[in-house]
Coordinates of C-alpha atoms in Angstrom, one line a residue:
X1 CA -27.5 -9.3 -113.8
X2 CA -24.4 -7.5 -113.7
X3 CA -21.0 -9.2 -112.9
X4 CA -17.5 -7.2 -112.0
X5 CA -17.3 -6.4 -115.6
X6 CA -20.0 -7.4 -117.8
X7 CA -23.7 -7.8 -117.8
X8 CA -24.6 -11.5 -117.1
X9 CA -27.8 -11.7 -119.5
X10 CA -29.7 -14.7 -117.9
X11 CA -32.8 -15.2 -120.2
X12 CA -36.2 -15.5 -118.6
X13 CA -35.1 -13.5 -115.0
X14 CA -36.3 -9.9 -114.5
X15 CA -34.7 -7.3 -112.2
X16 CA -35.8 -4.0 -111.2
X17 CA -33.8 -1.0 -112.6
X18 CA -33.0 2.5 -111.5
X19 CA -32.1 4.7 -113.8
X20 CA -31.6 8.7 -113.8
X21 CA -33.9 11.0 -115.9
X22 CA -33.9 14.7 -116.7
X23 CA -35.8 16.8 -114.1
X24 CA -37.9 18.2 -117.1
X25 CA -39.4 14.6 -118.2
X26 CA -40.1 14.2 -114.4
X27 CA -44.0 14.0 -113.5
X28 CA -44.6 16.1 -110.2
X29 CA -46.4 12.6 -109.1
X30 CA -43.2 10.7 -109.7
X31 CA -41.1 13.3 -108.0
X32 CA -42.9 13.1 -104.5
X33 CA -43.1 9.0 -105.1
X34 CA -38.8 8.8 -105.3
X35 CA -38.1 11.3 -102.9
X36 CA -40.4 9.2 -100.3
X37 CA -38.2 6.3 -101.8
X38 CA -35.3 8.4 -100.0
X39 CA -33.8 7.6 -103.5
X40 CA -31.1 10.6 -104.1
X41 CA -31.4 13.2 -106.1
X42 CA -28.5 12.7 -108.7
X43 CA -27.0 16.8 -109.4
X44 CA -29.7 19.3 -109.7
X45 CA -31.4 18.0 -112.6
X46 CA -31.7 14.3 -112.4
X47 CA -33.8 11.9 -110.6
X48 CA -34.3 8.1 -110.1
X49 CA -36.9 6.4 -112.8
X50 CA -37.5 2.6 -111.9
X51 CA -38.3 -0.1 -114.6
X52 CA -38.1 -3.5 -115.1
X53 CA -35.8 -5.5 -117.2
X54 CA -35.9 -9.0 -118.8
X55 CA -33.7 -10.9 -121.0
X56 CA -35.1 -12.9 -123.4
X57 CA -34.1 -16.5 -125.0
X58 CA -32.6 -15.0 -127.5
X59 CA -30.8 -12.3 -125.6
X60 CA -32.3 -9.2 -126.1
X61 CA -32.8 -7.0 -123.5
X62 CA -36.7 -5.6 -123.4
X63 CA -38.1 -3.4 -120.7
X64 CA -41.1 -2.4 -119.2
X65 CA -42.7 0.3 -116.7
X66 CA -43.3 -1.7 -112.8
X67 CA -46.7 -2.7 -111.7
X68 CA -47.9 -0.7 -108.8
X69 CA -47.7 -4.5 -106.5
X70 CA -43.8 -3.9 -107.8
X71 CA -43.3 -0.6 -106.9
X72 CA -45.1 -1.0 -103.8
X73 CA -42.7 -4.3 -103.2
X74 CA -39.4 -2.1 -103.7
X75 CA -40.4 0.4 -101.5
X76 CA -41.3 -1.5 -98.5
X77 CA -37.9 -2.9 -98.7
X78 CA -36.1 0.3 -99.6
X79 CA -37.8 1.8 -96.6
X80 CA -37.1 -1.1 -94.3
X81 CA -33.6 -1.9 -95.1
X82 CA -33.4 2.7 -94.7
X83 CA -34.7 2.1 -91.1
X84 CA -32.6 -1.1 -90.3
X85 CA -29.3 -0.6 -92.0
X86 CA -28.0 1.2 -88.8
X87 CA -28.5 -2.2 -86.5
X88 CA -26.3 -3.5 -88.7
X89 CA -23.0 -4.1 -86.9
X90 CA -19.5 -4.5 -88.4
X91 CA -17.8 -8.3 -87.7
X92 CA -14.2 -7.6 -88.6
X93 CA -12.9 -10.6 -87.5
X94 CA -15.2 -12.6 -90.3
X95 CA -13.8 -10.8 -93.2
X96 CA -10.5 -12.4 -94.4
X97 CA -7.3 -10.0 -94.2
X98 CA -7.1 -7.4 -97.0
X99 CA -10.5 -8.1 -98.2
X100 CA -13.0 -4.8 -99.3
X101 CA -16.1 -7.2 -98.7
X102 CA -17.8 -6.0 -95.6
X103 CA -19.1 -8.5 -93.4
X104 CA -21.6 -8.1 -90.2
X105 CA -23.2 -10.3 -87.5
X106 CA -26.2 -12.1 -87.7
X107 CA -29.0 -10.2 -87.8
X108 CA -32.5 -10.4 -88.3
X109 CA -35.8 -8.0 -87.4
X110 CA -39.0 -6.8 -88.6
X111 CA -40.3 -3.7 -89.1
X112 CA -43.8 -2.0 -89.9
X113 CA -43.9 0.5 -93.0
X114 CA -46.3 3.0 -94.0
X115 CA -47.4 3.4 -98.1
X116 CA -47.2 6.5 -99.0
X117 CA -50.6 8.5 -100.6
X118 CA -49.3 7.5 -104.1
X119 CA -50.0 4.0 -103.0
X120 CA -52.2 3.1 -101.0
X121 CA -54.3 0.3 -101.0
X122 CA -56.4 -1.0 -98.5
X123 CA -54.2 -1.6 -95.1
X124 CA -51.5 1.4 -94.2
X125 CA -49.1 -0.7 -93.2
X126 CA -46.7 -3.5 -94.6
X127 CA -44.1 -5.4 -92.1
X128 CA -41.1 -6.2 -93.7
X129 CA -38.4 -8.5 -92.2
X130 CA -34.5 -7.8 -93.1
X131 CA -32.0 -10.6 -92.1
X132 CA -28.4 -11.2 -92.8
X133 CA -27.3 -13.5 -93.9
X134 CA -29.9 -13.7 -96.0
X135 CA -33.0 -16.4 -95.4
X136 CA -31.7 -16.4 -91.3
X137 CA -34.9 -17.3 -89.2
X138 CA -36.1 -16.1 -85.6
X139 CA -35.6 -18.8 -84.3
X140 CA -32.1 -19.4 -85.9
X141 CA -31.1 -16.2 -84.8
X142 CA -32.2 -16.7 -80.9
X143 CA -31.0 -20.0 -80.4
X144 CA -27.7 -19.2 -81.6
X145 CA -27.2 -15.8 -79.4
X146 CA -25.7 -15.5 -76.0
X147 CA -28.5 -13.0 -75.0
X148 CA -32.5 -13.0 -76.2
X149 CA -32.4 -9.2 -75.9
X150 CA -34.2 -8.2 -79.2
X151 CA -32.7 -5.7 -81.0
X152 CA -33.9 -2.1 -81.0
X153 CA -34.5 0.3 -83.8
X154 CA -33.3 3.1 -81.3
X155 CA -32.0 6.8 -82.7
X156 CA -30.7 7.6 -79.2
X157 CA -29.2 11.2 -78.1
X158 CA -26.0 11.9 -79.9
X159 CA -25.0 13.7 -76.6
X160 CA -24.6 10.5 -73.7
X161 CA -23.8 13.3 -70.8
X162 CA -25.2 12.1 -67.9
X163 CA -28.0 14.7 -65.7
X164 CA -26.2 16.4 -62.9
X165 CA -28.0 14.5 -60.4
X166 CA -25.2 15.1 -57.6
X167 CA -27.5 17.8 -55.6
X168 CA -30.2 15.8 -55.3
X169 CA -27.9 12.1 -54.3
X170 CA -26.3 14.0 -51.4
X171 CA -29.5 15.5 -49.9
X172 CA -33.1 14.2 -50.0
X173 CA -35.9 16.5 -50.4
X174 CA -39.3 15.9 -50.3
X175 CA -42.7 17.7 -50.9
X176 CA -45.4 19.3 -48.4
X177 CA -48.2 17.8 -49.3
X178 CA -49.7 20.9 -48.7
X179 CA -48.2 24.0 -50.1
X180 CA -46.0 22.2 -52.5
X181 CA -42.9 23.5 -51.1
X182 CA -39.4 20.9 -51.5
X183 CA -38.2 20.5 -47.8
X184 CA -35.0 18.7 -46.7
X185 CA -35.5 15.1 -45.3
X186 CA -34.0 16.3 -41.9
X187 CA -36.3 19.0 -41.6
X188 CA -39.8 17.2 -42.1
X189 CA -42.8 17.1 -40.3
X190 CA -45.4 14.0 -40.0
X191 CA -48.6 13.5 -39.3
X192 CA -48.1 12.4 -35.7
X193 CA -51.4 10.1 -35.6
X194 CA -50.8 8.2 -39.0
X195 CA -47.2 9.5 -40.1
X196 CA -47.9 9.2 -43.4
X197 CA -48.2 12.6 -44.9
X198 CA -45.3 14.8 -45.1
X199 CA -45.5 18.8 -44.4
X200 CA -42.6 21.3 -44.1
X201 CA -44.2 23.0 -41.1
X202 CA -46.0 22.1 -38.4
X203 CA -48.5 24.9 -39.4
X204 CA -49.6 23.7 -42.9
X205 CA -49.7 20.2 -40.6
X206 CA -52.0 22.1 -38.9
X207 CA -54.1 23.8 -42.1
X208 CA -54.1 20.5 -44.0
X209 CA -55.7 18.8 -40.4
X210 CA -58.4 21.2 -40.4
X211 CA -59.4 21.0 -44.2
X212 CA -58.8 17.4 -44.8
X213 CA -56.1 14.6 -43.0
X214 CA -58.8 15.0 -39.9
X215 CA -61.7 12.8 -42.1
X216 CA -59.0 10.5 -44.1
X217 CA -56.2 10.0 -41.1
X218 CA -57.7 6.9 -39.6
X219 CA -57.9 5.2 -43.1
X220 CA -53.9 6.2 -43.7
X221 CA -52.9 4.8 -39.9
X222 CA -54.5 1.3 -41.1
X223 CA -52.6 1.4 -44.5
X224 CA -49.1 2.1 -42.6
X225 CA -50.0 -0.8 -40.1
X226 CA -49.7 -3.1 -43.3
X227 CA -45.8 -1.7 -43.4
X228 CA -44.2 -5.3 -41.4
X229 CA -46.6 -7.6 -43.6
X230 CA -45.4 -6.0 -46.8
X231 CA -41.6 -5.9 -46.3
X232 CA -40.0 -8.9 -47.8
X233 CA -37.4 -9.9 -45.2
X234 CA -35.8 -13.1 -47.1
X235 CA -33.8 -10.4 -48.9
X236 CA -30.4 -9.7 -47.6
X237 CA -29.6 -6.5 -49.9
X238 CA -30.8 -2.8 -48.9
X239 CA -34.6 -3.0 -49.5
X240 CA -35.2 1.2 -49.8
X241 CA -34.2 3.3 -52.4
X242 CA -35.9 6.3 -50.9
X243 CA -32.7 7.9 -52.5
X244 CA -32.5 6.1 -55.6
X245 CA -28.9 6.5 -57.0
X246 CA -27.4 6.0 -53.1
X247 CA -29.2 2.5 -53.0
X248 CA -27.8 2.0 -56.7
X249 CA -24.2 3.1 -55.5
X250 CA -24.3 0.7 -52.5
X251 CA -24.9 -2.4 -54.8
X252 CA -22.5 -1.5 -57.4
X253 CA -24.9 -1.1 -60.3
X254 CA -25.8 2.7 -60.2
X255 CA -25.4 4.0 -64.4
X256 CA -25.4 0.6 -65.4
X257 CA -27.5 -1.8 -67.9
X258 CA -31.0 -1.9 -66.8
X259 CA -30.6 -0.3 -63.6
X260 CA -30.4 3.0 -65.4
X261 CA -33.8 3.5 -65.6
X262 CA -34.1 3.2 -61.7
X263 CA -32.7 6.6 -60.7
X264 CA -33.3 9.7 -62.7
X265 CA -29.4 10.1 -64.1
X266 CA -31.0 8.5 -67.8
X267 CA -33.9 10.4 -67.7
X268 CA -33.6 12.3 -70.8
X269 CA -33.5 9.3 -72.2
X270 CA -37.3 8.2 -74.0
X271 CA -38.6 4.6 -73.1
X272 CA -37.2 2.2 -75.3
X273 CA -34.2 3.9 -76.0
X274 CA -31.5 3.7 -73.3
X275 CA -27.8 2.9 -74.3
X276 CA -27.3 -0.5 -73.4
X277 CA -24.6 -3.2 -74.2
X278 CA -25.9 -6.5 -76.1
X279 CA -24.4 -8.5 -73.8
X280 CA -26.3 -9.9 -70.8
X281 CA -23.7 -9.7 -68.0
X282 CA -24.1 -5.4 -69.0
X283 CA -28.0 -5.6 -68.9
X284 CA -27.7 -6.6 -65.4
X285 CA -25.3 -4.0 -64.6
X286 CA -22.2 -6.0 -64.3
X287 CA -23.5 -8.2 -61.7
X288 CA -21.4 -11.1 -60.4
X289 CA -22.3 -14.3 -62.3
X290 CA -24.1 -16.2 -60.0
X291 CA -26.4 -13.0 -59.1
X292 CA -28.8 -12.6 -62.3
X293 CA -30.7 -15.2 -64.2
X294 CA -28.9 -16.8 -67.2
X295 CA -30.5 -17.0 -70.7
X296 CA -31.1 -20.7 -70.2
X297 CA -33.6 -23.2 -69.6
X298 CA -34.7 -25.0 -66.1
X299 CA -32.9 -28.3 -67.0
X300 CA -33.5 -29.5 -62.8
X301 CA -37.7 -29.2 -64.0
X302 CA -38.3 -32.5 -64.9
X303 CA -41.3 -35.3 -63.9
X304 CA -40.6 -38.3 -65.3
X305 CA -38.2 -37.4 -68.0
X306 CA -40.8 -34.8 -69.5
X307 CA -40.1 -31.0 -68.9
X308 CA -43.5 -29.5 -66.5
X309 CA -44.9 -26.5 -66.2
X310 CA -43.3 -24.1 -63.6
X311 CA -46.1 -22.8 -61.1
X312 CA -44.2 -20.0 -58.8
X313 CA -46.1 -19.1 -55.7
X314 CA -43.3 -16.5 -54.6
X315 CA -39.9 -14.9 -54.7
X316 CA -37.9 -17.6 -52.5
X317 CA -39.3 -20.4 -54.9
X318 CA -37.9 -18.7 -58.3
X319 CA -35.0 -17.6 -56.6
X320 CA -34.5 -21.3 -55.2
X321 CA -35.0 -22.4 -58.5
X322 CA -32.6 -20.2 -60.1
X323 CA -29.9 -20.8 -57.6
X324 CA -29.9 -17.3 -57.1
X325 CA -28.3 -15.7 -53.8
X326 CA -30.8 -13.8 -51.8
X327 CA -28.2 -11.0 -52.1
X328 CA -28.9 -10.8 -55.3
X329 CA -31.2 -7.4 -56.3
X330 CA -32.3 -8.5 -59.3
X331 CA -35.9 -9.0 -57.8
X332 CA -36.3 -5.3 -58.5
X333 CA -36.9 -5.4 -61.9
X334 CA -37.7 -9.5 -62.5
X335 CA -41.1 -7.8 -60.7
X336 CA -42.5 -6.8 -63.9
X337 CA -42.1 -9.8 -66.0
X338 CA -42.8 -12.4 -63.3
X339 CA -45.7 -10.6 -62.2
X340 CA -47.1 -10.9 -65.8
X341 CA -45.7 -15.0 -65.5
X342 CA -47.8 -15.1 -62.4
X343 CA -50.8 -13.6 -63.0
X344 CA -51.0 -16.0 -66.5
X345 CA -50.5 -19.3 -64.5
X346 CA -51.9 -18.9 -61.4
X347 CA -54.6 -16.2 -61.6
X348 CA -56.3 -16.2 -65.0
X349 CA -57.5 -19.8 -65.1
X350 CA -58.1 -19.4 -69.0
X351 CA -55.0 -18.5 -70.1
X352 CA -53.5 -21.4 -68.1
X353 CA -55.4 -23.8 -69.5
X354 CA -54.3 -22.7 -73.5
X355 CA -50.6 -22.3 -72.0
X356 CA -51.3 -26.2 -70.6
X357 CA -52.2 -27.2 -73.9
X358 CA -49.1 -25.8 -75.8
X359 CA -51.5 -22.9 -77.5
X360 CA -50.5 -19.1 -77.5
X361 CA -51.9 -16.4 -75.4
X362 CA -52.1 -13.3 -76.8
X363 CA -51.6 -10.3 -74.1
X364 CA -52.4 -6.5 -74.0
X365 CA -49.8 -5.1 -72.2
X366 CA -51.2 -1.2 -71.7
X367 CA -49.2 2.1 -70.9
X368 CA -45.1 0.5 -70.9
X369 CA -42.6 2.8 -69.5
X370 CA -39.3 1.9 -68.0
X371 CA -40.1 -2.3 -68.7
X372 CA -39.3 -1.1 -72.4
X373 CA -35.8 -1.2 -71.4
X374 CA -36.2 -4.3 -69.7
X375 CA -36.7 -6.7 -72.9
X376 CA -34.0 -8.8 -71.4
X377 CA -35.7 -9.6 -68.4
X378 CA -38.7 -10.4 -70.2
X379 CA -36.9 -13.2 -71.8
X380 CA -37.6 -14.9 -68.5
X381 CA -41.1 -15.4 -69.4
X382 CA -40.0 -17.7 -72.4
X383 CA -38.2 -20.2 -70.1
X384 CA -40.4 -20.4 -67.0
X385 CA -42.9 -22.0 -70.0
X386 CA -41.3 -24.8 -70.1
X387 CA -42.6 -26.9 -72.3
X388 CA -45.8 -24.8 -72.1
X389 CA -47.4 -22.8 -75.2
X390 CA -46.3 -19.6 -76.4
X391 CA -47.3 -16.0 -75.1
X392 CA -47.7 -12.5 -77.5
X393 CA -47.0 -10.0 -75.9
X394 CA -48.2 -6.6 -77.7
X395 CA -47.3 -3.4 -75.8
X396 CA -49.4 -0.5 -76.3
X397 CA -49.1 3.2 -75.0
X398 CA -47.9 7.2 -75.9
X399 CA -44.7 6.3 -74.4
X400 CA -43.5 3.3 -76.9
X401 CA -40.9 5.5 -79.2
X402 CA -42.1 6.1 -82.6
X403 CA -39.4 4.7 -83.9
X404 CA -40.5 1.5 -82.4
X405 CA -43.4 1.2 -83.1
X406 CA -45.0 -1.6 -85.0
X407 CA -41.9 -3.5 -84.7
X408 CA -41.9 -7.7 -83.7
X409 CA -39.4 -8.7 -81.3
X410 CA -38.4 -12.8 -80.3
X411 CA -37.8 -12.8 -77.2
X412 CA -36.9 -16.6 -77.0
X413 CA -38.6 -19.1 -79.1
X414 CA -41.7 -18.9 -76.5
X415 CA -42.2 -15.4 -76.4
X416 CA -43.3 -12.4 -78.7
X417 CA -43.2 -9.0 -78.1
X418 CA -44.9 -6.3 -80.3
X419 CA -44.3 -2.7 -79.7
X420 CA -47.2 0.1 -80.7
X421 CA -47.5 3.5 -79.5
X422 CA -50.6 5.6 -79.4
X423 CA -53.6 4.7 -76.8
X424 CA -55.2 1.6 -76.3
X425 CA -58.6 3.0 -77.2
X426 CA -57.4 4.2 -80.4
X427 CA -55.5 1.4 -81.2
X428 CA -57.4 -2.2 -80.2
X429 CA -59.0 -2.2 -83.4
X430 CA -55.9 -3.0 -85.1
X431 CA -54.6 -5.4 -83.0
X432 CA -55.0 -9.6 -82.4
X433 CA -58.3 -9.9 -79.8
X434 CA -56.4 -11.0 -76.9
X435 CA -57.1 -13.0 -74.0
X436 CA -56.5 -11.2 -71.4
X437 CA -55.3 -7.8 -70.6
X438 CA -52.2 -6.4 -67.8
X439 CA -51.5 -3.1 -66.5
X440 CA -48.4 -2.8 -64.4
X441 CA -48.1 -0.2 -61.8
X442 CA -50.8 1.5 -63.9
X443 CA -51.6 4.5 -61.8
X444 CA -55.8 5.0 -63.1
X445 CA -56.2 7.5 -60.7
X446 CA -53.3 9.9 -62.5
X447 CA -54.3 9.7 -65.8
X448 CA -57.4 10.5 -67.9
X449 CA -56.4 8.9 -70.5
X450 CA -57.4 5.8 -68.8
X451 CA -61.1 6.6 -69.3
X452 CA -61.4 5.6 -72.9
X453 CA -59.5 1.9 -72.0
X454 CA -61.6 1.2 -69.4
X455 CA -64.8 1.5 -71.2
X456 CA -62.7 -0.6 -74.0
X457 CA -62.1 -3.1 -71.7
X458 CA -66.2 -3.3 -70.6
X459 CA -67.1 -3.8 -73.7
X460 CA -64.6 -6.8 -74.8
X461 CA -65.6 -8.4 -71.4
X462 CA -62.2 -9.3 -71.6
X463 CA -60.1 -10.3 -68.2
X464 CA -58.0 -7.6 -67.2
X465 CA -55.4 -7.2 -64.3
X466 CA -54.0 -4.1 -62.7
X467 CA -51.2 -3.6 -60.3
X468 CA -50.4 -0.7 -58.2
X469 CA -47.7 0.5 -55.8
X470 CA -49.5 1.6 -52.6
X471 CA -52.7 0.7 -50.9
X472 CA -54.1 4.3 -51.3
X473 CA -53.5 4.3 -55.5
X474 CA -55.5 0.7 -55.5
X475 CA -57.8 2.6 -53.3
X476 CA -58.5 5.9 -55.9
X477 CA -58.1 2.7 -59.1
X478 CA -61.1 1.0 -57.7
X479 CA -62.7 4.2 -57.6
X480 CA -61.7 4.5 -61.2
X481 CA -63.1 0.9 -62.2
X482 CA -66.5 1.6 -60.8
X483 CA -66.9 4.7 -62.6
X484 CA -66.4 3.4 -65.6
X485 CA -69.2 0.3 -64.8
X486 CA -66.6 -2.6 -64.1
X487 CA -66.7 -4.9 -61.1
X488 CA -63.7 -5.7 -59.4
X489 CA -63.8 -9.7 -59.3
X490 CA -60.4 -9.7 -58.1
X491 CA -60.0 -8.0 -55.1
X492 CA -56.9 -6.0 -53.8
X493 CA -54.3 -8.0 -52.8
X494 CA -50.7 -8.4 -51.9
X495 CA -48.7 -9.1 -55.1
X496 CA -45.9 -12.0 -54.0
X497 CA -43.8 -10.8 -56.9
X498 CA -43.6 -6.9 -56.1
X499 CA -40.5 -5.7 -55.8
X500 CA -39.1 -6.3 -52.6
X501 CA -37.7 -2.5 -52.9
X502 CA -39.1 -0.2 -51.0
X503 CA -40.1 3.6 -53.2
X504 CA -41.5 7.0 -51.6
X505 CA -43.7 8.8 -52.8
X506 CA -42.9 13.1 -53.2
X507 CA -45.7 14.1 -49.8
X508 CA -46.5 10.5 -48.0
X509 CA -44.8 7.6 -46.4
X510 CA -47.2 4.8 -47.3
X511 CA -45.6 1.5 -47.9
X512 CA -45.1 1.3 -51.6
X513 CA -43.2 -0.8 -53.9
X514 CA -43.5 -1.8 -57.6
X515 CA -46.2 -4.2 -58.5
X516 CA -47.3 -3.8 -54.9
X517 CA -50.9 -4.6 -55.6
X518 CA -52.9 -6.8 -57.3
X519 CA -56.8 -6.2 -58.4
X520 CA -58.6 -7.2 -61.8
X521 CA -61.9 -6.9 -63.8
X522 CA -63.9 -9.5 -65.8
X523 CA -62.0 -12.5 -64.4

């Protein structure tokens, strides 16, 4: 061990040295090994040789070449402190005046690392956790932090410019849903029986009437009819967004925390990886105080002295329950995680028996997007538990960063959220069975990708929910399921947590919002 200016020789303690050798006594083997080490080069002609040293009883030093379980030791945590050290942020208040020690805040996450050829053995992957200070826990580390938020192992744009989006705020365009062509908002045409498709003419009204909306217009009139029952009136706030960064603007909140991944302006942003403050009164887009949910418990949910479950039937209870204002448009993105809250208590019987009986529920959580910039709102999950067991969450799709995937996030001491990217097909394998399996505003009718889940998800005979945003995507999704052999057991139905926001789609008028629809499979 090596003091300020002497070796400490403590006898009987081994410690793994680096040392630099000559290119020339290099093996070609050990080259690639250090370099995939990230261990520099020293000069031209020198590179890093590890070994191990031990002082004996008597003194001596005596040294002697690492076993490959060493080697592969070091360089899982050479490669995870590599791909962690940037988290690492400064706390210059800790560090007393004039001192060169460099102190940071607490910190703790886990990351997945991949052996390299020269060793593997067996599994691919190692997960190596990195805290400071050193020994810090999970749940340490959350119950001490004003915000759950986990952290992110994000390599975000060096350039933050925002997309000139100006063009599109001032004027809204739409599509024809025949020729394709953009067309101003003022200057549209509707179907005049259903008013639900959008042309830029009345001719290619006409065309499209003749080779298709004559068979399917009926079906579209009864969908629109459903417009008054799906609106959510309790809200006070602006309800459409059918110009997304106008309905931001009007609340305050538009470039802000989460609500940047609600208009386009972030969009060259990837999933995951959108610039946002740690603290939670940024997440929620500098919201007044009394307008977002805290990162606190439900201390008013007590029977008898003893914390009970929380069983929401709709947005006025949680809302009632959170003393939240009805002005408040946090709904909007709450949708996601209390959607997944809901369908676990009150749909899935199963998993809300092992939540009764203080066991975890592990969930697949297919195809993420936007909701990976929405970890904070997911710490919602943890306390509507209550006293409940614990959920794993482990989200899975090509749009998790790559950079993030295989990493374990706490969200709360209830909660646990795993990232992976890749598909579900190609991926389950490697992954806890779970109980039961959600796909938020999953689109099955958009992507073929889907194919390969769904004949996953046949064979596990494992339950599995979907949600959509209009009537006509649950419409082509059930089309979908029965393709691939699975029966709907839980029909199409009304969501009570969708988002209370109205969306639009590019060519129809259908009354859509996020989380819109329920159905599911094997339940």
């Amino acid at each position: 061990m090596t003091g300020p200016r002497e070796t400490i020789r403590v006898p009987n303690v081994e410690v793994l040295r680096v040392t630099y050798e000559l290119d020339s006594v290099m093996l070609p083997s050990n080259k690639r090994f250090v370099m995939s080490l990230a261990l520099e080069v020293s000069g031209e002609d020198r590179y890093p040789v590890i070994d191990v040293g031990r002082c004996t009883t008597t003194g001596e030093l005596q040294f002697r070449n690492p076993t490959l379980e060493e080697l592969r030791f070091l360089y899982a945590v050479m490669k995870g402190a590599a791909l962690l050290h940037p988290l690492l942020q400064q706390n210059y208040g800790a560090a007393p005046k004039w001192s060169r020690v460099i102190y940071f805040e607490p910190f703790i996450e886990t990351v997945d690392v991949q052996w390299p050829a020269e060793m593997a053995k067996g599994n691919d992957l190692v997960a190596v956790t990195i805290s400071y200070p050193p020994g810090r826990g999970y749940q340490e580390m959350y119950s001490s932090s004003s915000s759950s938020t986990p952290t992110k192992h994000s390599e975000v744009p060096k350039d933050e410019t925002i997309a000139d989006v100006k063009s599109n705020a001032a004027v809204c365009f739409r599509q024809c849903m025949l020729c394709k062509e953009e067309v101003n908002r003022e200057q549209l045409v509707c179907c005049g029986h259903c008013s639900a498709v959008v042309y830029c003419s009345l001719r290619c009204q006409k065309q499209h009437w003749k080779e298709e909306h004559k068979d399917i217009c009926g079906l579209y009139r009864a969908m629109m009819e459903r417009e008054e029952e799906l609106a959510m009136k309790i809200f006070t706030f602006a309800c459409s967004a059918e110009q997304p960064c106008k309905w931001l603007e009007s609340l305050g909140i538009h470039q802000k925390g989460m609500w940047r991944r609600k208009c386009s302006c972030y969009s060259h942003y990837p999933y995951g990886l959108l610039p946002i403050p740690g603290g939670l009164w940024d997440s929620w887009g500098g919201l007044d105080e009394n307008e977002y949910p805290h990162d606190s418990p439900f201390h008013n949910h007590f029977r008898d002295g003893i914390s009970s479950s929380i069983l929401l039937s709709g947005w006025l209870e949680y809302y009632n329950l959170r003393s939240l204002p009805l002005t408040s448009p946090v709904a909007d993105i709450l949708s996601h995680p209390l959607t997944v809250y809901y369908i676990l208590t009150a749909l899935s019987i199963s998993s809300k028996n092992l939540l009764l009986k203080n066991k975890e529920v592990v969930l697949h959580y297919l195809g993420p997007e936007g909701e990976l910039d929405w970890m904070t709102a997911f710490a919602e999950i943890g306390h509507l538990l209550h006293g409940m067991g614990n959920i794993q969450i482990i989200m899975v799709g090509p749009e998790v960063p790559t950079n993030l995937s295989g990493t374990t996030s706490g969200i709360g001491s209830r909660v646990r959220v795993n990232l992976v990217r890749g598909l579900y097909q190609d991926e389950a394998n490697y992954l806890p069975a779970p109980h039961i399996i959600v796909a938020l505003n999953c689109g099955l009718g958009n992507y073929s990708s889907w194919g390969g889940a769904l004949d996953l998800i046949n064979s596990m005979k494992i339950p599995a929910y979907f949600t959509n945003e209009s009537e006509l995507s649950c419409l082509n999704g059930k089309q979908v399921l029965r393709s691939a052999g699975l029966h709907i057991s839980y029909p199409v139905t009304p969501n009570p947590f969708r988002s209370p926001v109205r969306i639009f789609g590019n060519s129809t008028n259908f009354p859509s919002y996020s989380n819109c629809f329920l159905l599911g499979v094997n339940t």
